[in-house]
XYZ file of C-alpha atoms in Angstrom:
557
model
C 88.105 123.616 62.014
C 87.688 120.989 59.835
C 84.398 119.076 59.047
C 85.625 116.048 61.216
C 86.344 118.552 63.955
C 82.986 120.385 63.556
C 81.249 116.615 63.919
C 82.897 115.506 67.185
C 82.222 119.242 68.804
C 79.785 118.970 71.493
C 77.069 122.068 71.202
C 74.899 123.032 74.195
C 71.774 121.115 72.270
C 74.098 118.034 72.163
C 74.718 118.079 75.744
C 71.086 118.509 76.777
C 69.897 115.754 74.861
C 72.378 113.505 76.136
C 71.482 114.369 79.744
C 67.946 114.228 79.094
C 68.722 110.618 77.354
C 70.530 109.482 80.782
C 67.691 110.845 83.215
C 70.419 113.550 84.584
C 70.644 117.225 84.894
C 73.598 119.421 85.750
C 73.012 121.958 88.465
C 74.995 125.338 89.529
C 74.332 126.853 92.995
C 75.281 130.385 93.804
C 74.966 131.215 97.328
C 75.482 135.220 96.867
C 72.167 135.094 94.388
C 70.566 132.596 96.057
C 70.167 130.704 93.092
C 70.177 127.172 91.953
C 70.144 126.576 88.250
C 69.431 123.387 86.342
C 69.959 122.231 82.742
C 68.753 118.453 81.423
C 66.166 116.063 82.545
C 64.689 118.015 85.294
C 61.243 116.759 85.026
C 61.805 112.773 85.776
C 63.860 113.965 88.650
C 61.252 116.007 90.219
C 62.737 119.336 89.569
C 59.924 120.236 86.859
C 58.268 122.953 89.113
C 61.890 124.299 90.181
C 63.680 124.431 86.588
C 65.346 126.265 84.959
C 66.227 128.151 88.240
C 64.967 128.567 91.591
C 65.739 130.046 95.058
C 67.701 128.051 97.901
C 64.156 127.952 99.806
C 61.998 126.605 96.919
C 64.594 123.918 96.750
C 64.317 123.050 100.039
C 60.408 123.384 100.008
C 60.487 120.758 97.355
C 62.385 117.917 99.168
C 60.262 115.709 101.359
C 59.987 116.775 105.166
C 62.036 114.036 106.281
C 65.204 115.040 103.584
C 65.294 118.964 104.127
C 67.878 118.895 106.462
C 69.922 116.959 103.956
C 68.879 119.659 101.243
C 70.002 122.250 103.604
C 73.546 120.249 103.963
C 74.111 120.590 100.289
C 73.225 124.118 99.934
C 75.533 125.093 103.150
C 78.714 126.946 101.663
C 82.012 124.787 102.165
C 85.631 125.322 101.386
C 86.625 124.862 97.620
C 87.496 121.584 96.540
C 84.917 119.936 98.991
C 82.840 117.115 97.579
C 79.207 116.864 97.693
C 77.430 113.581 97.889
C 73.670 113.631 98.892
C 70.920 111.510 98.412
C 67.775 113.903 98.122
C 64.063 112.648 97.534
C 61.981 115.387 95.792
C 58.184 115.370 96.352
C 56.791 112.997 93.405
C 59.876 111.586 92.475
C 62.401 108.627 93.419
C 65.493 108.984 95.532
C 68.427 111.021 93.459
C 71.913 111.170 94.037
C 73.390 114.520 94.141
C 77.138 114.720 93.303
C 79.228 117.967 93.020
C 82.190 120.126 94.320
C 82.616 123.316 95.601
C 84.583 126.023 93.303
C 86.111 129.439 93.388
C 86.794 129.814 97.150
C 83.386 128.482 97.786
C 81.511 131.211 96.044
C 79.627 128.409 94.088
C 79.095 124.548 93.784
C 78.317 122.395 90.462
C 77.483 118.957 89.801
C 75.150 116.449 88.209
C 72.171 114.816 89.647
C 70.445 111.489 88.855
C 68.160 109.337 89.754
C 69.867 106.654 92.152
C 68.719 103.560 89.886
C 71.013 104.931 86.869
C 74.143 105.024 89.441
C 73.206 101.364 90.607
C 76.655 99.537 91.129
C 78.772 102.919 91.623
C 78.510 103.077 95.219
C 79.257 99.714 96.013
C 82.355 97.708 96.363
C 82.717 95.460 93.387
C 84.481 92.549 95.679
C 81.794 92.363 98.394
C 78.808 94.053 97.391
C 78.851 96.287 100.439
C 78.881 100.105 100.305
C 81.904 101.540 99.258
C 83.584 104.213 101.867
C 82.213 107.549 100.029
C 78.933 106.034 100.135
C 79.215 104.913 103.554
C 79.492 108.123 104.830
C 76.658 109.667 102.879
C 74.392 107.014 104.626
C 75.576 107.641 107.635
C 75.118 111.378 107.282
C 71.604 110.687 106.200
C 70.928 108.362 109.338
C 72.388 110.729 111.788
C 70.014 113.515 110.692
C 67.327 111.657 112.498
C 67.437 111.501 116.551
C 68.516 108.438 118.142
C 71.573 106.630 119.672
C 74.036 104.942 117.204
C 76.973 102.907 117.092
C 79.579 103.161 114.375
C 82.105 99.790 114.382
C 85.017 99.221 112.223
C 86.842 95.937 112.141
C 90.550 95.642 110.312
C 91.045 92.283 109.534
C 94.408 90.997 110.915
C 97.068 89.517 108.632
C 95.856 90.272 105.731
C 99.368 90.658 104.130
C 99.879 87.386 105.507
C 96.837 85.747 103.684
C 98.015 87.449 100.338
C 101.154 85.843 100.510
C 100.136 82.653 101.579
C 97.242 82.401 99.275
C 97.517 84.418 96.544
C 95.473 87.669 95.996
C 92.860 86.080 94.181
C 91.913 83.459 96.983
C 92.772 86.164 99.494
C 89.836 88.425 97.948
C 87.519 85.309 98.140
C 88.104 85.619 101.963
C 87.263 89.325 101.958
C 84.039 88.509 99.528
C 82.953 86.074 102.306
C 83.309 88.219 104.846
C 81.311 90.650 103.372
C 78.662 88.457 102.786
C 78.633 87.559 106.587
C 78.594 91.151 107.521
C 75.543 91.828 105.318
C 73.572 88.855 106.755
C 74.608 89.685 110.133
C 72.714 93.224 110.396
C 69.185 93.714 109.393
C 68.251 96.354 106.640
C 68.286 99.532 109.076
C 71.789 98.756 109.658
C 74.944 100.230 107.241
C 77.157 97.905 106.514
C 80.116 98.573 104.165
C 83.871 98.078 102.968
C 85.812 100.917 103.596
C 89.441 99.859 103.198
C 91.314 96.790 101.802
C 91.026 95.079 104.957
C 88.414 97.134 107.101
C 84.961 96.658 107.095
C 82.112 99.164 108.824
C 78.794 99.292 110.194
C 76.512 101.977 111.491
C 73.721 100.449 113.941
C 70.868 101.975 116.147
C 71.255 101.235 119.356
C 68.518 100.075 121.698
C 67.236 97.295 123.639
C 69.104 94.362 125.509
C 70.911 92.834 122.607
C 74.410 92.243 121.986
C 76.312 95.219 120.707
C 77.461 95.928 117.389
C 81.039 95.043 117.982
C 80.002 91.572 119.409
C 77.340 91.017 116.351
C 80.077 92.241 114.030
C 83.045 90.118 115.701
C 80.642 86.748 116.214
C 79.715 87.134 112.497
C 83.148 87.568 110.999
C 85.434 85.348 112.994
C 84.114 82.181 112.053
C 86.324 79.574 110.463
C 86.880 79.380 106.344
C 87.839 76.337 104.800
C 89.607 77.553 101.378
C 91.976 75.746 98.970
C 92.455 72.825 101.560
C 93.311 75.179 104.447
C 91.069 76.318 107.356
C 91.392 80.037 107.980
C 90.537 81.671 111.032
C 89.733 85.260 110.672
C 90.555 87.540 113.721
C 89.663 91.400 113.678
C 90.992 94.436 115.636
C 87.766 96.278 116.290
C 86.927 99.733 116.859
C 83.823 101.539 118.280
C 82.247 104.796 118.754
C 78.798 106.314 119.746
C 76.920 108.937 118.577
C 73.715 110.651 119.355
C 71.569 111.838 116.094
C 69.705 114.720 115.458
C 70.330 118.645 114.384
C 73.394 118.557 116.537
C 74.795 114.948 115.201
C 78.471 115.065 114.555
C 79.890 114.896 111.064
C 80.115 111.426 109.492
C 83.739 111.841 108.377
C 84.521 113.137 111.774
C 82.991 109.929 113.372
C 84.943 107.664 111.109
C 88.301 109.254 112.196
C 87.388 108.731 115.689
C 86.355 105.119 115.106
C 89.619 104.545 113.073
C 91.684 106.164 116.322
C 89.896 103.314 118.255
C 90.727 100.833 115.858
C 94.500 101.822 116.319
C 94.109 101.623 119.756
C 92.680 97.724 119.296
C 96.004 96.964 117.082
C 98.181 97.513 119.762
C 96.734 95.017 122.059
C 97.405 92.449 119.433
C 95.415 90.215 117.104
C 91.936 90.247 117.761
C 91.817 93.538 120.264
C 88.987 95.792 120.491
C 88.670 99.376 121.986
C 86.034 102.185 122.250
C 87.228 106.221 121.230
C 87.814 108.225 124.139
C 89.029 111.872 124.299
C 92.206 110.015 125.675
C 92.876 108.704 122.295
C 93.044 112.021 120.955
C 96.212 113.227 122.933
C 97.609 109.766 122.131
C 97.086 110.427 118.472
C 98.714 114.129 118.559
C 101.652 112.700 120.812
C 102.399 109.975 117.740
C 102.602 112.599 115.221
C 104.610 114.785 117.648
C 106.877 111.647 117.985
C 106.857 111.113 114.047
C 108.004 114.614 113.538
C 110.589 113.789 116.303
C 112.073 110.477 114.794
C 112.564 112.156 111.376
C 114.857 114.916 113.369
C 116.434 112.580 115.417
C 118.513 111.075 112.328
C 119.628 114.653 111.681
C 120.456 115.781 114.963
C 122.498 112.484 115.592
C 119.992 111.036 118.486
C 120.133 107.642 117.388
C 122.929 105.949 118.535
C 124.300 101.949 119.085
C 124.146 100.744 122.788
C 126.684 97.591 122.375
C 125.805 94.027 124.288
C 128.615 91.924 125.218
C 128.878 88.510 123.438
C 131.154 86.189 125.409
C 133.242 83.159 124.758
C 131.484 80.608 127.144
C 134.751 78.505 127.164
C 136.990 81.484 128.060
C 135.059 83.939 129.500
C 136.549 86.571 127.462
C 134.308 89.184 125.535
C 134.514 87.870 122.149
C 132.289 90.934 120.454
C 129.039 93.240 120.620
C 125.917 93.436 119.427
C 125.164 96.977 118.534
C 121.422 97.728 119.026
C 119.878 100.987 118.157
C 118.796 103.225 120.726
C 116.935 106.764 120.837
C 118.010 109.690 123.348
C 115.288 111.675 122.736
C 115.860 115.457 123.882
C 112.966 115.253 126.491
C 111.667 112.260 127.172
C 115.102 110.483 127.474
C 115.819 107.004 126.316
C 112.652 106.055 124.170
C 112.030 102.124 124.591
C 113.187 100.436 121.352
C 109.882 98.620 120.764
C 108.297 102.013 120.600
C 110.699 103.527 118.146
C 111.425 100.627 116.090
C 107.834 100.029 115.410
C 107.384 103.603 114.269
C 110.606 103.761 112.174
C 109.299 100.251 110.261
C 105.617 102.387 109.509
C 107.386 105.169 108.445
C 109.835 103.622 105.810
C 112.937 104.624 107.833
C 114.495 101.425 108.797
C 116.794 101.053 105.829
C 118.390 104.630 106.659
C 118.508 103.310 110.541
C 120.536 99.910 109.382
C 122.595 101.773 107.424
C 123.384 104.333 110.090
C 123.747 101.460 112.705
C 126.282 99.750 110.311
C 128.182 103.189 109.957
C 128.463 103.888 113.682
C 129.256 100.213 114.689
C 132.172 100.019 112.170
C 133.829 103.190 113.191
C 133.212 102.031 116.994
C 134.673 98.864 116.553
C 138.115 99.830 114.603
C 138.698 102.389 117.314
C 138.212 99.514 119.848
C 140.395 97.311 117.724
C 143.135 100.183 117.488
C 142.972 100.917 121.560
C 142.774 97.215 122.795
C 144.892 94.702 120.850
C 145.054 92.527 123.534
C 140.873 92.165 122.471
C 142.167 89.556 119.866
C 139.484 89.197 117.024
C 136.763 91.516 118.522
C 133.611 91.619 116.168
C 130.564 93.707 116.397
C 127.028 92.506 115.224
C 124.566 94.624 113.552
C 120.836 93.539 112.442
C 119.606 93.965 109.020
C 115.943 94.941 109.064
C 112.967 93.024 107.622
C 113.726 93.242 103.790
C 116.996 95.232 104.013
C 118.852 92.582 102.356
C 116.565 93.174 99.419
C 117.532 96.878 99.489
C 119.760 98.311 96.451
C 123.057 99.271 96.969
C 123.209 97.217 100.189
C 126.676 95.222 99.163
C 128.226 98.463 98.014
C 127.101 100.385 101.323
C 128.875 97.534 103.600
C 132.145 97.397 101.494
C 132.591 100.969 101.570
C 131.780 101.124 105.431
C 134.294 98.424 105.947
C 136.789 99.921 103.949
C 136.515 103.401 105.125
C 136.641 101.789 109.161
C 139.657 99.701 108.067
C 137.991 96.689 109.501
C 139.495 93.067 109.042
C 137.375 90.524 107.046
C 134.575 88.913 108.924
C 134.908 91.772 112.066
C 131.532 93.358 111.279
C 128.821 90.614 111.606
C 125.591 90.935 110.076
C 122.606 89.009 111.387
C 119.593 88.135 108.948
C 116.492 86.671 109.997
C 114.869 83.483 108.738
C 111.950 85.011 107.291
C 113.684 87.201 105.184
C 115.836 84.060 103.742
C 112.885 82.280 102.971
C 110.983 84.932 101.066
C 113.235 84.426 97.966
C 116.391 82.099 98.774
C 117.855 81.822 95.860
C 117.984 86.077 95.528
C 119.146 85.669 99.167
C 121.890 83.524 98.555
C 123.331 85.984 95.978
C 123.264 89.050 98.297
C 124.818 86.778 101.413
C 127.498 85.594 99.073
C 128.086 89.065 97.854
C 128.224 90.717 101.406
C 130.643 87.737 102.414
C 132.572 88.888 99.310
C 132.436 92.191 100.737
C 134.100 91.742 104.264
C 131.441 90.909 106.382
C 130.582 87.721 108.366
C 126.994 86.313 108.464
C 124.561 85.108 111.467
C 121.312 83.937 111.005
C 119.430 85.379 113.782
C 116.837 83.652 116.385
C 117.395 80.197 114.426
C 114.828 77.493 115.517
C 111.720 79.994 115.446
C 110.699 79.814 111.766
C 110.068 77.011 109.413
C 113.333 77.350 106.864
C 114.802 74.139 105.468
C 117.695 72.664 106.612
C 118.654 72.017 103.023
C 118.866 75.562 102.280
C 121.023 76.341 105.315
C 123.980 74.048 104.042
C 124.250 76.081 100.982
C 123.959 79.353 102.456
C 127.225 81.275 103.466
C 126.692 81.617 107.268
C 129.355 81.552 109.787
C 126.978 82.049 112.818
C 123.918 80.552 114.025
C 121.877 82.438 116.963
C 119.462 80.524 119.297
C 116.463 82.417 119.903
C 116.566 83.447 123.802
C 113.357 81.923 124.448
C 114.753 78.428 124.155
C 117.711 79.456 126.396
C 115.860 81.092 128.860
C 113.617 77.988 129.478
C 116.305 75.268 129.174
C 116.695 74.448 132.604
C 112.883 74.314 133.115
C 111.833 72.983 129.975
C 112.908 69.534 128.361
C 111.924 70.643 125.022
C 113.549 73.605 125.010
C 116.786 72.072 126.293
C 116.809 69.355 123.520
C 116.030 72.249 120.884
C 119.099 74.129 122.119
C 121.568 70.848 122.099
C 120.080 70.026 118.532
C 121.216 73.721 117.542
C 124.401 73.358 118.601
C 125.170 69.940 117.273
C 123.710 71.220 113.838
C 126.135 74.421 114.341
C 129.053 71.910 114.860
C 128.115 69.504 111.921
C 127.882 72.763 109.531
C 131.189 74.082 111.073
C 129.243 77.309 112.076
C 129.791 79.169 115.272
C 126.605 79.362 117.686
C 125.697 82.010 119.986
C 123.073 81.602 122.821
C 120.856 84.541 123.440
C 119.101 84.872 126.815
C 122.000 83.795 128.921
C 120.743 85.242 132.375
C 123.029 83.459 135.034
C 126.111 81.100 135.356
C 123.734 78.111 135.609
C 122.331 78.547 131.890
C 125.957 79.410 130.778
C 127.052 76.130 132.494
C 124.222 74.262 130.909
C 125.163 75.665 127.608
C 128.947 75.231 127.718
C 128.266 71.550 128.400
C 126.398 71.401 125.332
C 129.568 72.641 123.609
C 127.779 76.284 122.825
C 130.547 79.126 121.771
C 129.392 82.089 122.661
C 126.850 83.540 125.357
C 124.831 86.886 125.298
C 122.284 88.296 127.590
C 121.695 90.153 130.723
C 123.443 87.513 133.091
C 126.710 89.339 131.566
C 124.986 92.779 130.659
C 122.668 94.762 129.132
C 123.273 96.912 125.848
C 125.401 99.545 127.127
C 126.246 103.002 125.654
C 129.629 102.928 123.977
C 131.709 104.226 126.641
C 130.026 102.054 129.308
C 130.889 98.981 126.805
C 134.398 100.160 126.652
C 134.748 100.020 130.534
C 133.068 96.406 130.239
C 135.427 95.372 128.064
C 138.624 96.912 129.801
C 137.682 95.281 133.101
C 137.006 91.593 131.193
C 140.589 92.231 129.890
C 141.718 93.167 133.428
C 140.164 90.248 135.016
C 140.481 87.713 132.605
C 137.092 87.026 131.983
C 133.458 88.702 131.818
C 131.534 89.086 135.162
C 128.398 86.983 135.107
C 125.708 86.477 137.650
C 125.679 83.336 139.845
C 121.560 83.619 139.314
C 118.759 85.576 138.034
C 117.408 88.241 140.233
């Protein structure tokens, strides 16, 4: 070994000197030997009477009476890899923070102990100054050791991603910082507020009295408007709560947090600003969701996801002009799973690109078969929705070109529907992709037009051939003058830009007649037919060809 290497080598004396300078000590606990050993600055930590080693009973006896349950928890054997974080007060000493981990199949534990003041800031969230998740759990465990009724509340800030996109991360961080300050000010010192995730705040409060609950106090404190960068921001929270009884049989802090986060997920399903309390039913819901996630992954392999086809009708001639392919899941036990349920799940699981590719492939093959079997149907087309963000997927254009070629479809027969939101995120890039898709043989529709905030100047530059009017405006156009004007304006805009216009939500013949009077080209909705399995859709097409027009309900049921 070189002279330089020897100079940089740690020896036991150097390590002990470093620990003493930091008022810290190393500890090793071996339950089988009933022995805990210390190395380092034991005296400043109140461990002088125990050093260099002692029994578990001696260690517990030196802790303050109110902290002995925590000392016992530190000594209790755990599975390998389980982390230890305990705040203990030994007699005649300040509070110390014990951190460590269980090793060797739980045969021993080892770690470091230091005065809590030496770790100042290490247990804090740097943005808000609140406790971080790990320290929050430690404090909760300590508090629940004392008898009493408690409530843990977790609040999830709605639409943080939207704030990041609109304001930028630095300004969105100012919102989080302000909310942290409000949370800290809203609760007394005997409560435990924390920031436990990017957009999650938590607090443990002691219940009692006739005052407002922890959930109500938290919402009142945080759902106040903020003025930032010239904008008025109105935060909304999805809140979950769970109650617990402290004492020897108190639930584990991490388990309590798991329960309350189940309640938060339940609250989110109610929409922005929702609230829910933990109950046993949430456990079965959560397990059902896990099972459904596993089933959904397997559904792609087993071929349970299939397109259903909703007719799109030429309002002038009554002929079926095409179909929109909509994903449906035939679950082997549950039957047809509601689209809103499994599409949301697929999005959360990152399966939307895979779903989009599956839908394009199956719809293209089906359309090719129909065109071959029904030459009298004319230039039949089939629309497929691109999911949010799919326009940015690598190899999208190559996949579309391959699918069209393999199915042998004529140009424009496969129509891809894109939302305004996807276009507006990066208009220049979207224009390039849309142009490439058009060159690959697809036609393009702008879906739900009128519900977003896109610039009309961009619309004139993008290679769309179809506008789709959102169903809300169509459904209400016979009762609401504003909706009727919006529909007429979109139809006129489409005509001026040489675009075809499809109206969704055509529920009856009255709406179809109003749309035809406005000059709208196509209609789609339950007035003609819902989304149908491929076989039933072909029967509908056959009947329409035989009758000369697609049937439509005289009025809504």
